[in-house]
Coordinates of C-alpha atoms in Angstrom, one line a residue:
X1 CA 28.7 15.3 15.7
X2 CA 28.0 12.2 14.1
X3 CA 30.6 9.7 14.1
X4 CA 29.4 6.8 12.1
X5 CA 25.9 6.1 10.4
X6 CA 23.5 3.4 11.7
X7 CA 22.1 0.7 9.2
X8 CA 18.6 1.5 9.0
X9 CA 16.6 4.5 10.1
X10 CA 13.1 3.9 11.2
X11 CA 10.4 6.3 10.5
X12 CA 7.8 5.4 13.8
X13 CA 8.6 3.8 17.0
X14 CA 5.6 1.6 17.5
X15 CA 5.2 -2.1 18.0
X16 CA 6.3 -2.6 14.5
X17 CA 9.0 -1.1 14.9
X18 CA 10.1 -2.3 18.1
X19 CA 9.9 -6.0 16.9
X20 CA 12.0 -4.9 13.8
X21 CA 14.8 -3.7 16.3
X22 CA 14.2 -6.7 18.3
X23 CA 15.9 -8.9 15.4
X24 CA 18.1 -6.6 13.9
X25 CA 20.1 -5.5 17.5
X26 CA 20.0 -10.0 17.3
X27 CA 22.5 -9.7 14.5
X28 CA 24.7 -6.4 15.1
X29 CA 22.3 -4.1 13.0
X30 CA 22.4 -0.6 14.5
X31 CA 19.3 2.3 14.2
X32 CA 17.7 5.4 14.6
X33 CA 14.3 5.8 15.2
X34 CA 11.8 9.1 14.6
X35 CA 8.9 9.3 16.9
X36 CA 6.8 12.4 18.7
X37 CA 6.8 10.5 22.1
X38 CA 10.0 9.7 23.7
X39 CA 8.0 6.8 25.1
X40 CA 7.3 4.8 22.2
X41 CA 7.6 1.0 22.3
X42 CA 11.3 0.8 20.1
X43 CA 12.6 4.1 21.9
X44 CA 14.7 2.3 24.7
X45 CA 15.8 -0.5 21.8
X46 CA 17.7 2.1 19.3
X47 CA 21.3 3.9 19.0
X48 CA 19.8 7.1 18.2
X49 CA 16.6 8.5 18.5
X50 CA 14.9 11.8 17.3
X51 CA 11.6 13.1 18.8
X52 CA 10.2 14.4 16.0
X53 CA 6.7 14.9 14.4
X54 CA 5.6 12.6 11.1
X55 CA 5.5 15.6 9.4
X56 CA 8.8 17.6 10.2
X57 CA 10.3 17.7 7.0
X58 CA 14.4 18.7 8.4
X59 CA 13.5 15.6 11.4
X60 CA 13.3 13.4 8.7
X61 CA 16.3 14.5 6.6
X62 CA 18.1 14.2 9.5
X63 CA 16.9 11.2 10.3
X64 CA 17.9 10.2 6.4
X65 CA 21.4 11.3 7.4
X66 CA 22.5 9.2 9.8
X67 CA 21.2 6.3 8.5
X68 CA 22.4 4.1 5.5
X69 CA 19.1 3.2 4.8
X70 CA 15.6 4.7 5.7
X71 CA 12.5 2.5 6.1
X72 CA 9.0 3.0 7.8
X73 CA 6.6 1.1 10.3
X74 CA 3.3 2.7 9.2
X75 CA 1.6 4.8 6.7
X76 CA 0.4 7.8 8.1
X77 CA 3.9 9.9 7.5
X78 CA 5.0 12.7 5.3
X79 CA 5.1 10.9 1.8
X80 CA 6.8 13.9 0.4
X81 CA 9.7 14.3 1.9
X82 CA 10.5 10.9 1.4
X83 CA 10.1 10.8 -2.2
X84 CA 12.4 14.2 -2.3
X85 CA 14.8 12.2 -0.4
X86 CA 14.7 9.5 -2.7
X87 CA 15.2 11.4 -5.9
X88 CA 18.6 13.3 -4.2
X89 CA 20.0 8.7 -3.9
X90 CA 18.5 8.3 -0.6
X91 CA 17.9 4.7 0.0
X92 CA 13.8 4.6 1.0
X93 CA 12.6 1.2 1.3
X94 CA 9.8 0.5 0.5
X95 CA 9.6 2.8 -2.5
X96 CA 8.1 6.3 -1.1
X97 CA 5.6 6.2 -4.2
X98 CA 4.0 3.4 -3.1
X99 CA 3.4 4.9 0.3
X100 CA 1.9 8.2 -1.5
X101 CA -0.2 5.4 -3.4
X102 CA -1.6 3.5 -0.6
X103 CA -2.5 6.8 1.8
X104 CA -5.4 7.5 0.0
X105 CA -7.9 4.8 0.0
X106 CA -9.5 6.1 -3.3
X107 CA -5.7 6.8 -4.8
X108 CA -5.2 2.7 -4.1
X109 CA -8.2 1.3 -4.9
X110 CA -8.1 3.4 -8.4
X111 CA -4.5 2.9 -8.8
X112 CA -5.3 -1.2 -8.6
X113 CA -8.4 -1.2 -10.8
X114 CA -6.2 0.4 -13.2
X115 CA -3.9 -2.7 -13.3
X116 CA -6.8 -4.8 -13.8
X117 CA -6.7 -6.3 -10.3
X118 CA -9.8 -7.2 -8.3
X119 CA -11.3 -5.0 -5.9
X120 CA -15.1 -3.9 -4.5
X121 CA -16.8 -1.5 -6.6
X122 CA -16.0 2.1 -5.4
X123 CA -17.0 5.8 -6.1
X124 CA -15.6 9.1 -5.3
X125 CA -18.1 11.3 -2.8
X126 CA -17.8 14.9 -2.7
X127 CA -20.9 16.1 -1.1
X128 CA -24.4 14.7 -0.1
X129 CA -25.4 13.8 -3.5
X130 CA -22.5 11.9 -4.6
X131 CA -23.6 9.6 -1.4
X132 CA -27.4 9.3 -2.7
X133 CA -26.1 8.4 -5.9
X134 CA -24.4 5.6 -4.8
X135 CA -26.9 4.8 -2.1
X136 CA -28.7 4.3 -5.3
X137 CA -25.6 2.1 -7.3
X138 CA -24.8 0.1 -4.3
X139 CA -27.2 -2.5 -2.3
X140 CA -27.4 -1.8 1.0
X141 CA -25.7 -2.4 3.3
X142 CA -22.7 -0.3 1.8
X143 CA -19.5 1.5 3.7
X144 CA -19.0 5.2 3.3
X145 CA -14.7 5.7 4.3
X146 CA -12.7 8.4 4.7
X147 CA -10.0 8.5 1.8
X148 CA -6.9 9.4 4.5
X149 CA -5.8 8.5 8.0
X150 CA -8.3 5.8 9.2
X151 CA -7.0 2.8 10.7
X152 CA -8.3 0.3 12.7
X153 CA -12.4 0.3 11.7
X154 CA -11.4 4.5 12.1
X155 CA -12.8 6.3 9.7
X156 CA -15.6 3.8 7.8
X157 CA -19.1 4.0 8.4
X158 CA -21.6 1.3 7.6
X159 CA -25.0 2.5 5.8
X160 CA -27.7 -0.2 6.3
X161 CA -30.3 2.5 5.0
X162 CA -31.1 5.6 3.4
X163 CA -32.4 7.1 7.0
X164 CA -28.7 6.2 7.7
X165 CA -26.8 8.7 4.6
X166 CA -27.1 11.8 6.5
X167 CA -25.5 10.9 9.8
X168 CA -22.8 8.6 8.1
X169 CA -21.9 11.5 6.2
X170 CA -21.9 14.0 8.9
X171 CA -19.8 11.6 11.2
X172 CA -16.6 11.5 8.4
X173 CA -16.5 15.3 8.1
X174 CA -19.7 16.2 5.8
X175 CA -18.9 18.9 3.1
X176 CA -15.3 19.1 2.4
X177 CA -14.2 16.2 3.9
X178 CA -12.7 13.3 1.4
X179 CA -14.6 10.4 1.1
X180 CA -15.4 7.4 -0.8
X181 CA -18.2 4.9 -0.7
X182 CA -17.4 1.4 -1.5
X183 CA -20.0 -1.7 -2.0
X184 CA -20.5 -3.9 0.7
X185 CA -19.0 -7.5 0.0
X186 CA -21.0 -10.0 2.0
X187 CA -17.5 -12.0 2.6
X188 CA -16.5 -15.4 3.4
X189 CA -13.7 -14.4 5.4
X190 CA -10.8 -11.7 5.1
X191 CA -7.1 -13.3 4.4
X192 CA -3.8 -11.8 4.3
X193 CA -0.6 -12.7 2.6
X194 CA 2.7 -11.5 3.5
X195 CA 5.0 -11.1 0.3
X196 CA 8.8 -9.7 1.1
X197 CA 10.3 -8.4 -1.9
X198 CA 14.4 -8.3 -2.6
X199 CA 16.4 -5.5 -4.5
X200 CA 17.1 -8.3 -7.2
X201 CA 13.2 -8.2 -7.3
X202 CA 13.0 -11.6 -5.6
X203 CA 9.6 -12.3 -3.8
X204 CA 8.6 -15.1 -1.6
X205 CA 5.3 -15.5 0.6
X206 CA 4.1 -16.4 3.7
X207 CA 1.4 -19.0 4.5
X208 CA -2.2 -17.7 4.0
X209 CA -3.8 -16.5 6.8
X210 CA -7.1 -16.1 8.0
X211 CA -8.2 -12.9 10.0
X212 CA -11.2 -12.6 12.1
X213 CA -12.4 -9.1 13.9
X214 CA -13.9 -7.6 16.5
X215 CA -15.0 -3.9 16.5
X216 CA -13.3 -3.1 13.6
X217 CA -10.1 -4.2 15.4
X218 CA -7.6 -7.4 14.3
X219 CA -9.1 -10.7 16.4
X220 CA -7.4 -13.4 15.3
X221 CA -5.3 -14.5 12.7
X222 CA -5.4 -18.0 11.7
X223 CA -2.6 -19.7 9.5
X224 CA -3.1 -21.6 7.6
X225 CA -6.4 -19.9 6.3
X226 CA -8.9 -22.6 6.4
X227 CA -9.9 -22.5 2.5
X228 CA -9.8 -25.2 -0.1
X229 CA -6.3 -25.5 -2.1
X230 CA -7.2 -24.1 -5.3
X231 CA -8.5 -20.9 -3.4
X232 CA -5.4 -20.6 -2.0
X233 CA -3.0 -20.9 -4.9
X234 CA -5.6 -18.1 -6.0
X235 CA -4.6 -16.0 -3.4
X236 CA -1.1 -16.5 -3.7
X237 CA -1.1 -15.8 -7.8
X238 CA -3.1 -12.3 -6.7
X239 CA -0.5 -11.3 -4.2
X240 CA 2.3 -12.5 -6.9
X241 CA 0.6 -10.1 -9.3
X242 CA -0.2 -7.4 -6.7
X243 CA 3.5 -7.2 -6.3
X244 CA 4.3 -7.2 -9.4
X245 CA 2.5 -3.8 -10.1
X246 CA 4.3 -2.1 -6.8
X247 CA 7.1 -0.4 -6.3
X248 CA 9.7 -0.9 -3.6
X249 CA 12.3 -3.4 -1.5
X250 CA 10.4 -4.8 1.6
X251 CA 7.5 -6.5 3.4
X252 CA 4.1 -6.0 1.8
X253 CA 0.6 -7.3 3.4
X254 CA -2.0 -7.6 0.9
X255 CA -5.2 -8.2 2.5
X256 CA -8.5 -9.6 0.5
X257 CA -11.8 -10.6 0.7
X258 CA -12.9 -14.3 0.0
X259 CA -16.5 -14.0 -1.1
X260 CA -18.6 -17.0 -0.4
X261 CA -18.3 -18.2 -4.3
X262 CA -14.4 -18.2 -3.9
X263 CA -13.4 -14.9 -5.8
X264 CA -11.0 -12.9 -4.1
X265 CA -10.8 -9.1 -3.9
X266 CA -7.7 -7.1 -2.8
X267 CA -9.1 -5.0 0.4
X268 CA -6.1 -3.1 1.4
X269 CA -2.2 -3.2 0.5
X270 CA -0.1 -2.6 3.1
X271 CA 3.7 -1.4 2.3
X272 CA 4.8 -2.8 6.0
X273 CA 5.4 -5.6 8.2
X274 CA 1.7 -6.5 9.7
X275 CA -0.4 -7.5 12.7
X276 CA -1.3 -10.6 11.0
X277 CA 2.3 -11.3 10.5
X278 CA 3.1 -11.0 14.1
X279 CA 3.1 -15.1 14.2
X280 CA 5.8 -15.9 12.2
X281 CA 7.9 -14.8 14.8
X282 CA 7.3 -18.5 16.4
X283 CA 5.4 -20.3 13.4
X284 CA 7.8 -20.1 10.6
X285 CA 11.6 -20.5 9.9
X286 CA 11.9 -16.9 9.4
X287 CA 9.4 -14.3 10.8
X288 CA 8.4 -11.2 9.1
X289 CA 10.8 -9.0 10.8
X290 CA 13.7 -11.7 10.0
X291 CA 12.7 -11.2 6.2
X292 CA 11.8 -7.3 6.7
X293 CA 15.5 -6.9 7.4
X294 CA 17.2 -9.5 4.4
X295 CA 15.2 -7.5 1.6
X296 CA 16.6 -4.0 3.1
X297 CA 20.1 -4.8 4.1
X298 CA 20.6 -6.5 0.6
X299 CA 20.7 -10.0 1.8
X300 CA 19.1 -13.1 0.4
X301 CA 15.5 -13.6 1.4
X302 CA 14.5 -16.8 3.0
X303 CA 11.6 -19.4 2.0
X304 CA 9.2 -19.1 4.4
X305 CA 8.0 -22.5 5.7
X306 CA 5.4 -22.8 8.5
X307 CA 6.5 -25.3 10.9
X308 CA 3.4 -25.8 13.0
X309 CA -0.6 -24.4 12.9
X310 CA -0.4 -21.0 14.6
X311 CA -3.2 -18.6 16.2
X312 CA -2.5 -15.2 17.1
X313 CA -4.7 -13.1 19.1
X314 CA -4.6 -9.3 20.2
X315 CA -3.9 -8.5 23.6
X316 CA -6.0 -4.7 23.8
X317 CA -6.0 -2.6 27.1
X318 CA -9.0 -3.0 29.2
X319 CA -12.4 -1.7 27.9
X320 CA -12.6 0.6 30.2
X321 CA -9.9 2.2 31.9
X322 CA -6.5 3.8 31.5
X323 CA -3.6 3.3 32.6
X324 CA -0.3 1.4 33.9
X325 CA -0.3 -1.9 31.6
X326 CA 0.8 -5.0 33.4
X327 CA 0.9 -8.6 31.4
X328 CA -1.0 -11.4 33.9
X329 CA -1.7 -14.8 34.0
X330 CA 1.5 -15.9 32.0
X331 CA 2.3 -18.8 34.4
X332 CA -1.3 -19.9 33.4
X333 CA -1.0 -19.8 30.3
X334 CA 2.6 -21.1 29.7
X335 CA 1.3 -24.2 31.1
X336 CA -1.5 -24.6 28.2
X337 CA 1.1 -25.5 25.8
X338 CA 3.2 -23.9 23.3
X339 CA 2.0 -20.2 24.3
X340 CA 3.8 -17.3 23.9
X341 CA 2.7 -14.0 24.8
X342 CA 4.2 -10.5 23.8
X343 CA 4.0 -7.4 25.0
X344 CA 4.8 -4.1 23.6
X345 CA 6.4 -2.1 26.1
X346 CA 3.7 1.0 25.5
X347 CA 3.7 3.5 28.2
X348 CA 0.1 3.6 28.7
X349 CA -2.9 1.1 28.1
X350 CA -5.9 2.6 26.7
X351 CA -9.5 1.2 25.9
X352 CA -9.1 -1.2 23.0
X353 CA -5.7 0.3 22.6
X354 CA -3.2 -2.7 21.0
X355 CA -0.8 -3.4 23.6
X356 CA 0.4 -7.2 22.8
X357 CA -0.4 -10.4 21.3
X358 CA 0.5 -13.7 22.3
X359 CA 0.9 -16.8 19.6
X360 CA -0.4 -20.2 20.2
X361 CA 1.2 -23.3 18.3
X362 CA -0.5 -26.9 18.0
X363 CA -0.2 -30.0 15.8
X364 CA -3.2 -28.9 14.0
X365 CA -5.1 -25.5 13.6
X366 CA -8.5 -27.2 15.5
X367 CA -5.9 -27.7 18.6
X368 CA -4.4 -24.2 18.4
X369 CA -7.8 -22.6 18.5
X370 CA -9.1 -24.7 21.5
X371 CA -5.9 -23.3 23.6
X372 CA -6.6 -19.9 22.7
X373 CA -9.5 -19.9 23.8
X374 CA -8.6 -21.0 27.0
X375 CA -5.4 -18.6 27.3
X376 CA -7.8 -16.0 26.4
X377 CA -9.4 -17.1 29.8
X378 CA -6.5 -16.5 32.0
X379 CA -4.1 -14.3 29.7
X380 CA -5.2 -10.4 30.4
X381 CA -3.4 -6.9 30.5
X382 CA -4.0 -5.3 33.8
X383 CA -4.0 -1.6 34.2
X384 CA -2.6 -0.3 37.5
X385 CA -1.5 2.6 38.8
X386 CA 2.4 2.7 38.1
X387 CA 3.5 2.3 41.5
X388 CA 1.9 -0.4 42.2
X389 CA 2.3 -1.9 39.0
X390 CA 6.0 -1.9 39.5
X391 CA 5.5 -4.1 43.2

């Protein structure tokens, strides 16, 4: 029986998630969290938790009924039966529709060019010729995506030539599969800005970032983003105007392209907190999490103000093997300066899996990135079996 509802429900129990909870247990906030694996980084963090598909409809309804409030850490869930909760008063945050909207990446990208924001050229392909039509629109090099589910470089192919259609096709499912292909921007560098939103419809940003990748896979994030003024009032009047066209109470990370004349173009919209966010826990007065949880418990949002140059860089799991993940070299690295290193608390560490990240604050943003570089040095996560990782 339940006795008393928790605050906010959590759909996913990842790092995002975990660092929510983090905050919110901070202050007295109480939650349940749906996950499939009972080992998931937030599962030893919350009151209640269900083990539960993304897709299980009733998991989710009950989920919906022991919690005041129902939010989620990333986009890959059953859109559905959150928008049927929403219509019978449940409070979904952000809105479920935007969700729906973002899950497809040829829903999104049409759904902003419709609102007259910028974006890379982009065309629907259902079967072979669809690609060698656009093989035939788009300059070389272009990027063939699947429309659902990819994350992380997952899911996008790069054509660099027509001998290069067939197998890029194949790879992302071939016939049947949904697929887009999307002109290739020949960027500057990619940015994100954080926006929180309030139910009073309230938004405030976060510092500009820069974000730098490896492998299709979050590098670095540099903040502030290393761009001329003007570019960067740009940026902030697009994500102003970005949000102005979504739905929904929350953190948002709209991420976009800075060509090398200056013009930005929206990439991907987010409807979450972000890894490029991750160093406001340390940088700013109030980090993402801090804000995620003001815009869904009602509260007043906060004006973000970056105290000091940050860089945040990935911690992944060794290249190669699998297994027990252990954090060393933090005595190390400590001693470099204002370093501070997070781990996730996943159960395993997997090739290139994302098991941490550790922040790096400095007077100036040339400072920050010469410690990182050497933290990067000294600053690894081991895998061991778990015995012996527990010594």
């Amino acid at each position: 029986m339940i006795l008393k509802r928790v605050d906010i429900g959590v759909v996913g129990g990842g790092q995002l998630g975990r660092m929510m909870l983090l905050e919110g247990l901070r202050i007295g906030l109480t939650f349940a969290v749906l996950d499939p694996s009972s080992e998931c980084p937030a599962a030893v963090m919350t009151q209640e938790f269900i083990q539960a598909a993304f897709t299980d409809a009733a998991a989710i309804e009950s989920l919906a009924d022991r919690s005041s409030r129902l939010t989620f850490e990333f986009e890959h869930i059953d859109a559905g039966t959150l928008m049927h909760l929403a219509s019978t008063g449940c409070r979904v945050m952000p809105s479920p529709e935007t969700l729906y909207m973002v899950q497809d990446k040829f829903r999104q990208k049409t759904f902003l060019a419709s609102c007259h924001l910028p974006v890379p050229a982009f065309r629907k392909i259902t079967s072979r010729e669809d690609l060698r039509k656009a093989s035939r629109v788009f300059e070389f090099p272009f990027l063939l995506k699947s429309c659902t589910g990819g994350y992380d470089g997952k899911g996008n192919a790069l054509i660099c030539s027509s001998d290069e259609i067939e197998d890029a096709f194949l790879a992302l499912g071939g016939e049947g599969a949904s697929l887009m292909a999307e002109e290739g921007i020949d960027f500057l560098m990619e940015i994100s800005v954080l926006a929180a939103r309030d139910e009073a419809g309230r938004v405030e940003l976060f510092t500009v970032g820069q974000n730098i990748h490896r492998n299709n896979i979050l590098y670095r994030t540099i903040v502030p983003a290393p761009l001329p003024e003007n570019v960067i009032e740009q940026a902030e009047h697009l994500a102003k105007e970005t949000m102005r066209r979504l739905k929904g109470t929350g953190i948002f990370c709209i991420e976009m392209f800075v060509d090398r004349g200056y013009k930005l173009l929206i990439n991907e919209i987010a409807p979450r907190t972000h890894n490029s966010g991750h160093h406001t826990i340390e940088s700013c007065n109030i980090s993402q999490f801090g804000q995620q949880l003001r815009a869904l418990m009602g509260w007043s949002l906060m004006k973000p103000v970056l105290r000091r140059p940050a860089v945040m860089v990935n911690l992944l799991g060794d290249p190669k093997r699998s297994g027990y993940p252990r954090l060393t070299g933090i005595q190390e690295a400590m001693e470099l300066g204002e370093v501070y290193p997070h781990l996730y608390g996943k159960a395993e560490s997997r090739p290139g899996r994302k098991m941490g990240h550790v922040t790096i604050l400095a007077d100036t943003v040339e400072k920050a990135l010469e410690i990182a570089d050497k933290v990067e040095g000294c600053l690894k996560v081991e895998v061991f079996p778990e015995k012996e990782a527990m010594k």
